[in-house]
Amino acid sequence: MAENAKHLLLVDDEAALREAIAERLGDHGFLVEQAASGEAALARLSDFAFDVIITDLRLPGVDGRAVLEAALQRYPDIIAIIITGFGTVKDAVNAIKQGAADFVTKPFQFDALLHVLNSALEQRRLRSENAYLRSQLEDRYRIDGLVGRSSVMRNLFQLLETVAATSSTILITGETGTGKELAARAIHHGSPRRANRFVALNCSAIPETLLEAELFGHVRGAFTGAVGTRQGRLEQAHKGTLFLDEVGTMSPALQAKLLRVLQEREFERVGDSHTIRIDVRIIAATHSDLARMVSDGTFREDLYYRLNVIPVKLPPLRDRRDDIPLLVQHFLQKLGTEQVPPRAVTMSQEALRRLMAYTWPGNVRQLENIVERALAFSQGRSQIDVGDFGPEIQVASAAPDEVSAWFPDEGMDLERYIEGVELTLIKRSLERTHGNKVQAAKLLNLKRTTLIEKLKRLERGPAAP
Ligand SMILES: Nc1ncnc2c1ncn2[C@@H]1O[C@H](COP(=O)(O)OP(=O)(O)OP(=O)(O)O)[C@@H](O)[C@H]1O
Ligand SMILES: [Mg+2]
């Protein structure tokens, strides 16, 4: 598959016309996928960054305008070409205002479409880099620096707003780099406590012996080195929010003391008998499985229930890949303006596809680092490309499905298993191309004849031993 071949989504409900155009576009080197309805187009757009979309405006159900809007919102750099009916110039004009690159009117010659397409591609190539950044992030896809437009993230934003209004204790869970601390800050900033302090304490960053004094404060002479009286983080957070990060690493003794704070809202400084009452909201976070630690006996069950009044779970990035384009835009804007002098840099669709295919063990933090690194490597150029990434991203394939590598206890028949996987993937590629074997073979990087042979052999069932 040529590196710079353009991925194109063709949306039209007229099957014969669509097939004919797809085939000819294919002859001109485009990698064409077809969608027969607006719904199918939206589904495809949610997990793949096409370079070009060509859509009929008139579609049954979800119409072409909605498809266009979704495509442009998600991929501000996509080239959209509209097919309109005769005498509907107004619709075409509206589509252009919406951000479409151009339109053709039915009936049209294939060459007219190709001409429009090629000049849009050329224009895009020449277009100034600023345009990309003008497609700023919309407010409704972010709160307090947390960016996301996937449905899980939008639900999360709603949950954060709801819980912000309360004073309930919250337990935030999620893998490293998923935004737990950002979420905690967002809750504080959305809460009636926002005028008071947000105090963060990372329980795993401070030696066990010092953690207690850090949390509760101490009086002079409480321990060797305690030269004066000091307020702890709890007191500092009075009327505000205390964020206890990595709460799973607390010792049993400290867990008991924290439980008392949660139950009685009171504590003593280390080395003191005077009881202090406080009004503080506690937000705890952990990347470990506290429920499991409870059953292993390493975390107090009663404390777990006191902390987990409202659970907030941050999804890993690999489960919401459709947020990646927006996050990339967010980081390019943020990091680009921090540069001296400020730079406006875009990212090629191929580069974006690699990012969307990667598995992201370090989640959003890793994505931010990778964008920053790519920005540094792209010195002087206005567009980041695949070559600006490290090897881990460069090898990420364009197929986001992870092969399940489940291994049964009783062992397996490896060859039959692999044949099953092959057959499934071939069938999927055929579904995606509506049975077009030439296109399916292209998607699988196979020769057409190889695909046909494989399909015949696999459908015959397992070969006789
Ligand atoms: N949804 C998001 N939108 C924008 N930036 C994000 C998002 N999630 C995380 N980040 C960024 O990723 C980085 C890590 O976020 P954060 O520190 O909140 O993660 P964490 O879950 O607390 O990680 P850890 O478990 O490693 O402490 C930060 O730079 C943060 O700004
Ligand atoms: Mg954190």
Coordinates of C-alpha atoms and ligand atoms in Angstrom, one line a residue:
M1 CA 0.0 0.0 0.0
A2 CA 1.5 3.3 -1.0
E3 CA 2.4 5.5 1.9
N4 CA 0.8 8.6 0.5
A5 CA -2.3 7.0 -1.1
K6 CA -5.4 8.9 0.1
H7 CA -8.1 7.2 2.1
L8 CA -11.4 8.2 0.8
L9 CA -14.9 7.5 2.2
L10 CA -17.7 7.6 -0.4
V11 CA -21.2 7.9 0.8
D12 CA -24.2 7.4 -1.5
D13 CA -27.3 5.3 -1.2
E14 CA -27.4 4.6 -5.0
A15 CA -25.5 1.4 -5.1
A16 CA -24.8 1.3 -8.8
L17 CA -23.5 4.8 -9.1
R18 CA -21.4 4.4 -5.9
E19 CA -19.8 1.2 -7.0
A20 CA -18.9 2.7 -10.4
I21 CA -17.3 5.8 -8.8
A22 CA -15.5 3.8 -6.2
E23 CA -14.0 1.6 -8.9
R24 CA -12.8 4.5 -10.9
L25 CA -11.4 6.3 -7.9
G26 CA -9.6 3.1 -7.0
D27 CA -8.1 3.0 -10.5
H28 CA -6.7 6.5 -9.8
G29 CA -4.9 5.3 -6.7
F30 CA -7.4 6.2 -4.0
L31 CA -8.1 3.7 -1.2
V32 CA -11.9 3.9 -1.3
E33 CA -14.3 2.7 1.3
Q34 CA -18.0 2.9 0.7
A35 CA -21.0 3.7 3.0
A36 CA -24.5 3.2 1.8
S37 CA -26.1 5.3 4.4
G38 CA -25.5 8.3 6.7
E39 CA -25.5 6.0 9.7
A40 CA -22.8 3.7 8.2
A41 CA -20.7 6.8 7.3
L42 CA -20.9 8.1 10.9
A43 CA -19.8 4.7 12.3
R44 CA -16.8 4.5 9.9
L45 CA -15.8 8.1 10.7
S46 CA -15.7 7.5 14.4
D47 CA -12.8 5.1 14.1
F48 CA -10.9 6.1 11.0
A49 CA -9.2 9.3 9.9
F50 CA -10.0 9.6 6.2
D51 CA -8.3 12.1 4.1
V52 CA -11.3 12.7 1.9
I53 CA -15.0 12.3 2.2
I54 CA -17.4 12.5 -0.8
T55 CA -21.0 12.4 0.2
D56 CA -24.4 12.8 -1.4
L57 CA -26.4 15.4 0.4
R58 CA -29.7 13.5 0.0
L59 CA -29.5 10.3 2.0
P60 CA -32.4 8.5 3.7
G61 CA -32.2 8.7 7.5
V62 CA -29.1 10.7 8.6
D63 CA -28.6 13.1 5.7
G64 CA -25.4 14.3 4.0
R65 CA -25.3 17.5 6.0
A66 CA -25.1 15.7 9.3
V67 CA -22.4 13.4 7.9
L68 CA -20.5 16.5 6.6
E69 CA -20.8 18.2 10.0
A70 CA -19.6 15.1 11.9
A71 CA -16.7 14.7 9.5
L72 CA -15.5 18.3 9.8
Q73 CA -16.0 18.5 13.5
R74 CA -13.9 15.4 14.1
Y75 CA -11.3 16.0 11.4
P76 CA -11.0 19.7 10.7
D77 CA -8.5 18.9 8.0
I78 CA -10.5 16.4 6.0
I79 CA -11.4 17.3 2.4
A80 CA -15.2 17.1 2.0
I81 CA -16.8 17.0 -1.4
I82 CA -20.5 17.2 -1.8
I83 CA -22.8 15.6 -4.4
T84 CA -26.0 17.6 -4.9
G85 CA -29.1 17.1 -7.0
F86 CA -29.9 19.2 -10.0
G87 CA -31.2 22.7 -9.0
T88 CA -30.1 22.6 -5.4
V89 CA -27.4 25.2 -5.6
K90 CA -28.5 26.7 -2.3
D91 CA -27.7 23.4 -0.5
A92 CA -24.3 23.3 -2.1
V93 CA -23.6 26.9 -1.0
N94 CA -24.6 26.0 2.5
A95 CA -22.4 23.0 2.5
I96 CA -19.4 25.1 1.4
K97 CA -20.2 27.6 4.2
Q98 CA -20.2 24.6 6.5
G99 CA -16.7 23.8 5.4
A100 CA -17.0 21.5 2.4
A101 CA -14.2 22.0 -0.2
D102 CA -16.3 21.8 -3.3
F103 CA -19.4 20.2 -4.9
V104 CA -20.5 18.4 -8.0
T105 CA -24.1 18.4 -9.3
K106 CA -25.8 15.2 -10.5
P107 CA -25.6 14.0 -13.1
F108 CA -21.9 14.5 -13.5
Q109 CA -19.0 13.0 -15.5
F110 CA -16.5 11.1 -13.5
D111 CA -13.8 13.4 -14.8
A112 CA -15.6 16.4 -13.4
L113 CA -15.5 14.8 -9.9
L114 CA -11.9 13.9 -10.3
H115 CA -11.0 17.4 -11.3
V116 CA -12.8 18.9 -8.3
L117 CA -11.1 16.3 -6.1
N118 CA -7.6 16.9 -7.3
S119 CA -7.9 20.7 -7.1
A120 CA -9.2 20.4 -3.6
L121 CA -6.2 18.2 -2.7
E122 CA -3.8 20.7 -4.3
Q123 CA -5.4 23.7 -2.5
R124 CA -5.2 21.9 0.8
R125 CA -1.6 21.2 0.2
L126 CA -1.0 24.9 -0.4
R127 CA -3.2 26.2 2.3
S128 CA -1.6 28.1 5.0
E129 CA -1.1 26.3 8.3
N130 CA -3.1 28.8 10.3
A131 CA -6.4 27.4 9.1
Y132 CA -5.9 24.3 11.1
L133 CA -5.5 26.1 14.3
R134 CA -8.5 28.3 13.7
S135 CA -10.6 25.1 14.0
Q136 CA -10.3 25.6 17.7
L137 CA -11.6 23.3 20.3
E138 CA -15.1 23.9 21.3
D139 CA -16.0 24.6 24.9
R140 CA -18.5 21.8 25.0
Y141 CA -15.8 19.2 24.6
R142 CA -13.7 20.2 27.5
I143 CA -13.9 21.2 31.2
D144 CA -11.0 22.6 33.0
G145 CA -8.4 21.3 30.7
L146 CA -10.0 17.9 30.3
V147 CA -10.6 17.4 26.6
G148 CA -12.8 14.7 25.1
R149 CA -15.7 14.2 22.8
S150 CA -16.2 10.4 23.0
S151 CA -19.4 9.4 24.6
V152 CA -17.6 8.0 27.7
M153 CA -15.9 11.3 28.2
R154 CA -19.1 13.3 27.7
N155 CA -20.8 11.1 30.3
L156 CA -17.8 11.7 32.6
F157 CA -18.0 15.5 32.2
Q158 CA -21.7 15.3 33.2
L159 CA -20.8 13.1 36.2
L160 CA -18.0 15.6 37.2
E161 CA -20.4 18.5 37.1
T162 CA -23.0 16.7 39.1
V163 CA -20.6 15.6 41.9
A164 CA -19.0 19.0 42.0
A165 CA -22.1 20.4 43.4
T166 CA -22.0 18.1 46.4
S167 CA -19.4 17.6 49.2
S168 CA -19.3 13.8 48.9
T169 CA -16.1 11.9 49.1
I170 CA -15.0 10.7 45.7
L171 CA -12.7 7.9 44.6
I172 CA -11.1 8.4 41.1
T173 CA -9.7 5.3 39.5
G174 CA -7.9 4.9 36.2
E175 CA -4.6 3.8 34.7
T176 CA -1.6 6.1 34.7
G177 CA -1.9 9.2 32.7
T178 CA -5.6 9.1 32.2
G179 CA -6.3 12.5 33.8
K180 CA -7.1 11.6 37.4
E181 CA -5.6 14.7 38.8
L182 CA -7.1 16.9 36.2
A183 CA -10.5 15.4 37.0
A184 CA -10.0 16.1 40.7
R185 CA -9.1 19.7 40.0
A186 CA -12.2 20.0 37.7
I187 CA -14.4 18.8 40.5
H188 CA -12.9 21.4 42.9
H189 CA -13.2 24.2 40.4
G190 CA -16.8 23.4 39.7
S191 CA -17.7 23.2 43.4
P192 CA -18.9 25.8 45.9
R193 CA -15.4 25.3 47.5
R194 CA -13.6 26.8 44.6
A195 CA -12.7 30.0 46.4
N196 CA -10.7 27.9 48.9
R197 CA -7.7 25.8 48.4
F198 CA -7.2 22.6 46.4
V199 CA -4.4 20.8 48.2
A200 CA -2.8 17.7 46.7
L201 CA -0.8 15.1 48.5
N202 CA 0.8 12.1 46.7
C203 CA 0.9 9.4 49.3
S204 CA 3.4 7.3 47.3
A205 CA 5.9 10.2 46.9
I206 CA 6.6 10.7 50.6
P207 CA 8.3 8.2 52.9
E208 CA 5.9 6.4 55.2
T209 CA 7.4 8.0 58.3
L210 CA 6.9 11.5 57.1
L211 CA 3.5 11.0 55.5
E212 CA 1.6 11.2 58.8
A213 CA 3.2 14.5 59.7
E214 CA 2.6 15.8 56.2
L215 CA -1.0 15.0 56.4
F216 CA -1.8 15.9 60.0
G217 CA 0.9 18.4 60.8
H218 CA 3.0 18.2 63.9
V219 CA 4.0 20.2 67.0
R220 CA 7.6 21.1 68.1
G221 CA 9.6 18.1 69.2
A222 CA 7.0 15.6 68.0
F223 CA 9.9 13.6 66.4
T224 CA 13.5 14.1 65.7
G225 CA 13.8 17.1 63.4
A226 CA 10.4 18.6 64.2
V227 CA 11.8 22.0 65.1
G228 CA 8.6 24.0 64.9
T229 CA 4.9 23.5 64.8
R230 CA 3.6 22.9 61.3
Q231 CA 0.1 22.7 59.8
G232 CA -0.6 19.6 57.8
R233 CA -2.2 19.4 54.4
L234 CA -5.6 18.6 55.9
E235 CA -5.6 21.9 57.8
Q236 CA -4.4 23.7 54.7
A237 CA -7.4 22.4 52.8
H238 CA -9.9 23.6 55.4
K239 CA -13.1 24.7 53.6
G240 CA -11.5 23.5 50.4
T241 CA -10.6 20.1 48.8
L242 CA -7.8 17.6 49.8
F243 CA -6.7 15.4 46.9
L244 CA -5.1 12.2 48.2
D245 CA -3.2 10.7 45.3
E246 CA -2.2 7.0 45.2
V247 CA -4.2 6.4 48.4
G248 CA -3.7 2.6 48.0
T249 CA -0.1 3.0 49.2
M250 CA -1.0 4.1 52.7
S251 CA 0.1 2.0 55.6
P252 CA -2.6 0.2 57.8
A253 CA -1.9 2.6 60.7
L254 CA -2.5 5.7 58.5
Q255 CA -5.5 4.1 56.9
A256 CA -7.1 3.9 60.4
K257 CA -6.4 7.6 61.0
L258 CA -7.7 8.7 57.7
L259 CA -10.9 6.7 58.4
R260 CA -11.4 8.7 61.5
V261 CA -11.1 11.9 59.6
L262 CA -13.7 10.8 57.1
Q263 CA -16.1 9.6 59.9
E264 CA -15.6 12.3 62.5
R265 CA -14.0 15.2 60.6
E266 CA -11.4 15.5 63.3
F267 CA -7.8 14.7 64.0
E268 CA -4.8 15.6 66.1
R269 CA -1.4 16.9 64.9
V270 CA 1.4 14.5 65.5
G271 CA 2.7 14.8 69.1
D272 CA -0.3 16.8 70.2
S273 CA -3.5 15.8 72.1
H274 CA -5.6 18.8 71.0
T275 CA -8.3 17.8 68.6
I276 CA -8.9 19.9 65.5
R277 CA -12.2 19.9 63.7
I278 CA -12.2 20.5 59.9
D279 CA -14.4 21.0 57.0
V280 CA -12.7 19.4 54.0
R281 CA -13.8 17.5 51.0
I282 CA -11.7 14.5 50.2
I283 CA -11.0 13.3 46.7
A284 CA -8.9 10.2 46.6
A285 CA -7.3 8.6 43.5
T286 CA -5.6 5.4 42.7
H287 CA -4.3 3.4 39.8
S288 CA -4.5 0.2 41.7
D289 CA -7.6 -2.1 42.2
L290 CA -8.7 -1.1 45.7
A291 CA -11.5 -3.7 45.8
R292 CA -9.0 -6.4 45.1
M293 CA -6.6 -5.0 47.8
V294 CA -9.6 -5.2 50.2
S295 CA -10.1 -8.9 49.4
D296 CA -6.3 -9.4 49.7
G297 CA -6.4 -7.8 53.1
T298 CA -4.0 -4.9 52.3
F299 CA -6.6 -2.2 52.3
R300 CA -9.2 -1.6 55.0
E301 CA -12.7 -2.5 53.8
D302 CA -14.4 0.2 56.0
L303 CA -12.1 2.9 54.6
Y304 CA -12.7 1.6 51.0
Y305 CA -16.5 2.2 51.4
R306 CA -16.0 5.6 53.0
L307 CA -13.8 6.7 50.1
N308 CA -15.8 5.1 47.3
V309 CA -19.0 7.0 48.0
I310 CA -19.0 8.2 44.4
P311 CA -16.7 6.3 42.1
V312 CA -15.3 8.1 39.1
K313 CA -13.6 5.9 36.5
L314 CA -11.3 7.4 33.9
P315 CA -11.2 5.2 30.7
P316 CA -7.9 4.3 29.1
L317 CA -7.1 6.1 25.9
R318 CA -7.2 2.9 23.8
D319 CA -10.9 2.6 24.7
R320 CA -11.7 6.0 23.3
R321 CA -9.5 6.4 20.2
D322 CA -12.0 8.8 18.7
D323 CA -10.8 11.4 21.2
I324 CA -7.3 11.2 19.7
P325 CA -7.7 13.8 16.9
L326 CA -9.2 16.4 19.4
L327 CA -6.5 15.7 21.9
V328 CA -3.8 16.1 19.3
Q329 CA -5.3 19.4 18.2
H330 CA -5.4 20.5 21.9
F331 CA -1.8 19.7 22.5
L332 CA -0.6 21.1 19.2
Q333 CA -2.3 24.4 20.1
K334 CA -1.0 24.4 23.7
L335 CA 2.6 23.4 22.8
G336 CA 2.7 25.4 19.6
T337 CA 1.9 28.7 21.4
E338 CA 4.5 27.9 24.1
Q339 CA 7.3 27.8 21.5
V340 CA 9.5 30.8 20.9
P341 CA 8.5 32.1 18.5
P342 CA 5.0 30.5 18.5
R343 CA 4.5 27.9 15.8
A344 CA 1.3 26.8 14.1
V345 CA 1.8 23.2 13.2
T346 CA -0.6 20.6 11.8
M347 CA -0.5 16.8 11.6
S348 CA -0.9 14.7 8.5
Q349 CA -3.8 12.3 8.4
E350 CA -1.4 9.4 8.0
A351 CA 0.4 10.5 11.2
L352 CA -3.0 10.8 12.9
R353 CA -3.9 7.3 11.7
R354 CA -0.7 5.9 13.3
L355 CA -1.6 7.5 16.6
M356 CA -5.1 6.1 16.4
A357 CA -3.7 2.6 15.8
Y358 CA -1.4 2.7 18.8
T359 CA -2.2 1.0 22.2
W360 CA -1.2 3.9 24.5
P361 CA 0.0 2.2 27.7
G362 CA 0.8 5.6 29.1
N363 CA -2.5 7.1 28.0
V364 CA -3.0 10.9 27.6
R365 CA 0.3 11.8 29.2
Q366 CA 2.1 9.6 26.7
L367 CA 0.2 11.2 23.9
E368 CA 1.2 14.6 25.1
N369 CA 4.8 13.6 25.3
I370 CA 4.8 12.1 21.8
V371 CA 3.2 15.2 20.3
E372 CA 5.8 17.4 22.0
R373 CA 8.6 15.2 20.7
A374 CA 7.2 15.2 17.2
L375 CA 6.9 19.0 17.4
A376 CA 10.6 19.2 18.2
F377 CA 11.5 16.9 15.4
S378 CA 9.4 18.8 12.9
Q379 CA 11.6 21.9 13.2
G380 CA 10.9 24.4 10.5
R381 CA 8.1 22.3 8.8
S382 CA 4.5 23.2 9.2
Q383 CA 3.2 19.6 9.3
I384 CA 4.1 16.7 11.5
D385 CA 4.4 13.5 9.7
V386 CA 5.0 9.8 10.5
G387 CA 8.8 10.3 10.4
D388 CA 8.7 12.6 13.4
F389 CA 7.5 9.9 15.7
G390 CA 9.6 7.4 17.6
P391 CA 9.7 3.8 16.5
E392 CA 6.8 2.6 18.7
I393 CA 4.4 4.8 16.8
Q394 CA 5.9 4.3 13.4
V395 CA 5.2 0.6 13.5
A396 CA 1.7 0.9 14.7
S397 CA -0.4 -0.6 12.0
A398 CA -3.5 1.0 10.6
A399 CA -5.7 -1.9 11.9
P400 CA -6.9 -0.9 15.3
D401 CA -8.3 -4.3 16.2
E402 CA -6.2 -6.0 18.7
V403 CA -5.8 -9.8 18.2
S404 CA -6.9 -11.5 21.2
A405 CA -4.1 -13.7 22.4
W406 CA -6.1 -15.7 24.9
F407 CA -4.5 -19.0 25.6
P408 CA -6.7 -21.8 27.0
D409 CA -5.4 -24.0 29.8
E410 CA -5.9 -27.2 27.9
G411 CA -3.8 -25.9 24.9
M412 CA -5.0 -25.3 21.4
D413 CA -4.8 -26.1 17.7
L414 CA -2.6 -23.2 16.6
E415 CA -3.1 -23.7 12.9
R416 CA -6.9 -23.9 13.1
Y417 CA -6.9 -20.9 15.4
I418 CA -4.9 -18.8 12.9
E419 CA -7.1 -19.9 10.1
G420 CA -10.1 -18.7 12.1
V421 CA -8.5 -15.3 12.6
E422 CA -7.6 -15.1 8.9
L423 CA -11.1 -15.9 7.8
T424 CA -12.6 -13.4 10.2
L425 CA -10.4 -10.6 9.0
I426 CA -11.0 -11.4 5.3
K427 CA -14.7 -11.4 5.9
R428 CA -14.5 -8.1 7.7
S429 CA -12.5 -6.5 4.9
L430 CA -15.1 -7.8 2.4
E431 CA -17.9 -6.4 4.5
R432 CA -16.1 -3.1 4.7
T433 CA -15.7 -2.9 0.9
H434 CA -19.2 -4.3 0.3
G435 CA -17.8 -7.4 -1.3
N436 CA -15.3 -5.7 -3.6
K437 CA -12.4 -8.2 -3.6
V438 CA -10.0 -5.8 -5.3
Q439 CA -10.5 -3.2 -2.5
A440 CA -10.5 -5.9 0.2
A441 CA -7.2 -7.3 -1.0
K442 CA -5.8 -3.8 -0.9
L443 CA -6.9 -3.2 2.6
L444 CA -5.2 -6.5 3.6
N445 CA -2.1 -5.8 1.6
L446 CA -2.7 -9.0 -0.4
K447 CA -2.9 -9.8 -4.1
R448 CA -6.4 -10.2 -5.2
T449 CA -5.7 -13.8 -6.3
T450 CA -4.2 -14.6 -3.0
L451 CA -7.3 -13.3 -1.2
I452 CA -9.5 -15.4 -3.4
E453 CA -7.3 -18.5 -2.9
K454 CA -7.3 -18.0 0.9
L455 CA -11.0 -17.5 1.0
K456 CA -11.7 -20.7 -0.9
R457 CA -9.3 -22.7 1.2
L458 CA -10.5 -21.3 4.5
E459 CA -14.2 -21.8 3.7
R460 CA -13.5 -25.4 2.8
G461 CA -12.6 -25.9 6.4
P462 CA -9.6 -27.4 8.0
A463 CA -7.3 -29.3 5.6
A464 CA -7.1 -33.0 6.1
P465 CA -4.0 -33.9 8.2
Ligands
LIG1 N1 -8.7 14.4 28.9 C1 -7.6 15.1 28.9 N2 -7.5 16.2 28.2 C2 -6.4 16.9 28.1 N3 -5.2 16.6 28.8 C3 -5.3 15.5 29.5 C4 -6.4 14.7 29.6 N4 -6.1 13.6 30.4 C5 -4.9 13.8 30.8 N5 -4.3 14.9 30.3 C6 -2.9 15.3 30.5 O1 -2.1 14.2 30.7 C7 -1.2 14.4 31.7 C8 -1.5 13.4 32.8 O2 -2.7 13.7 33.5 P1 -2.9 13.5 35.1 O3 -1.7 13.9 35.8 O4 -4.2 14.1 35.5 O5 -3.1 11.9 35.0 P2 -3.1 10.8 36.2 O6 -4.3 9.9 35.9 O7 -3.2 11.6 37.5 O8 -1.8 10.1 36.0 P3 -0.9 9.3 37.2 O9 -1.7 8.1 37.6 O10 0.3 8.9 36.4 O11 -0.7 10.2 38.3 C9 -1.4 15.8 32.1 O12 -0.4 16.6 31.5 C10 -2.7 16.2 31.7 O13 -2.8 17.6 31.4
MG2 MG -1.8 11.6 39.1

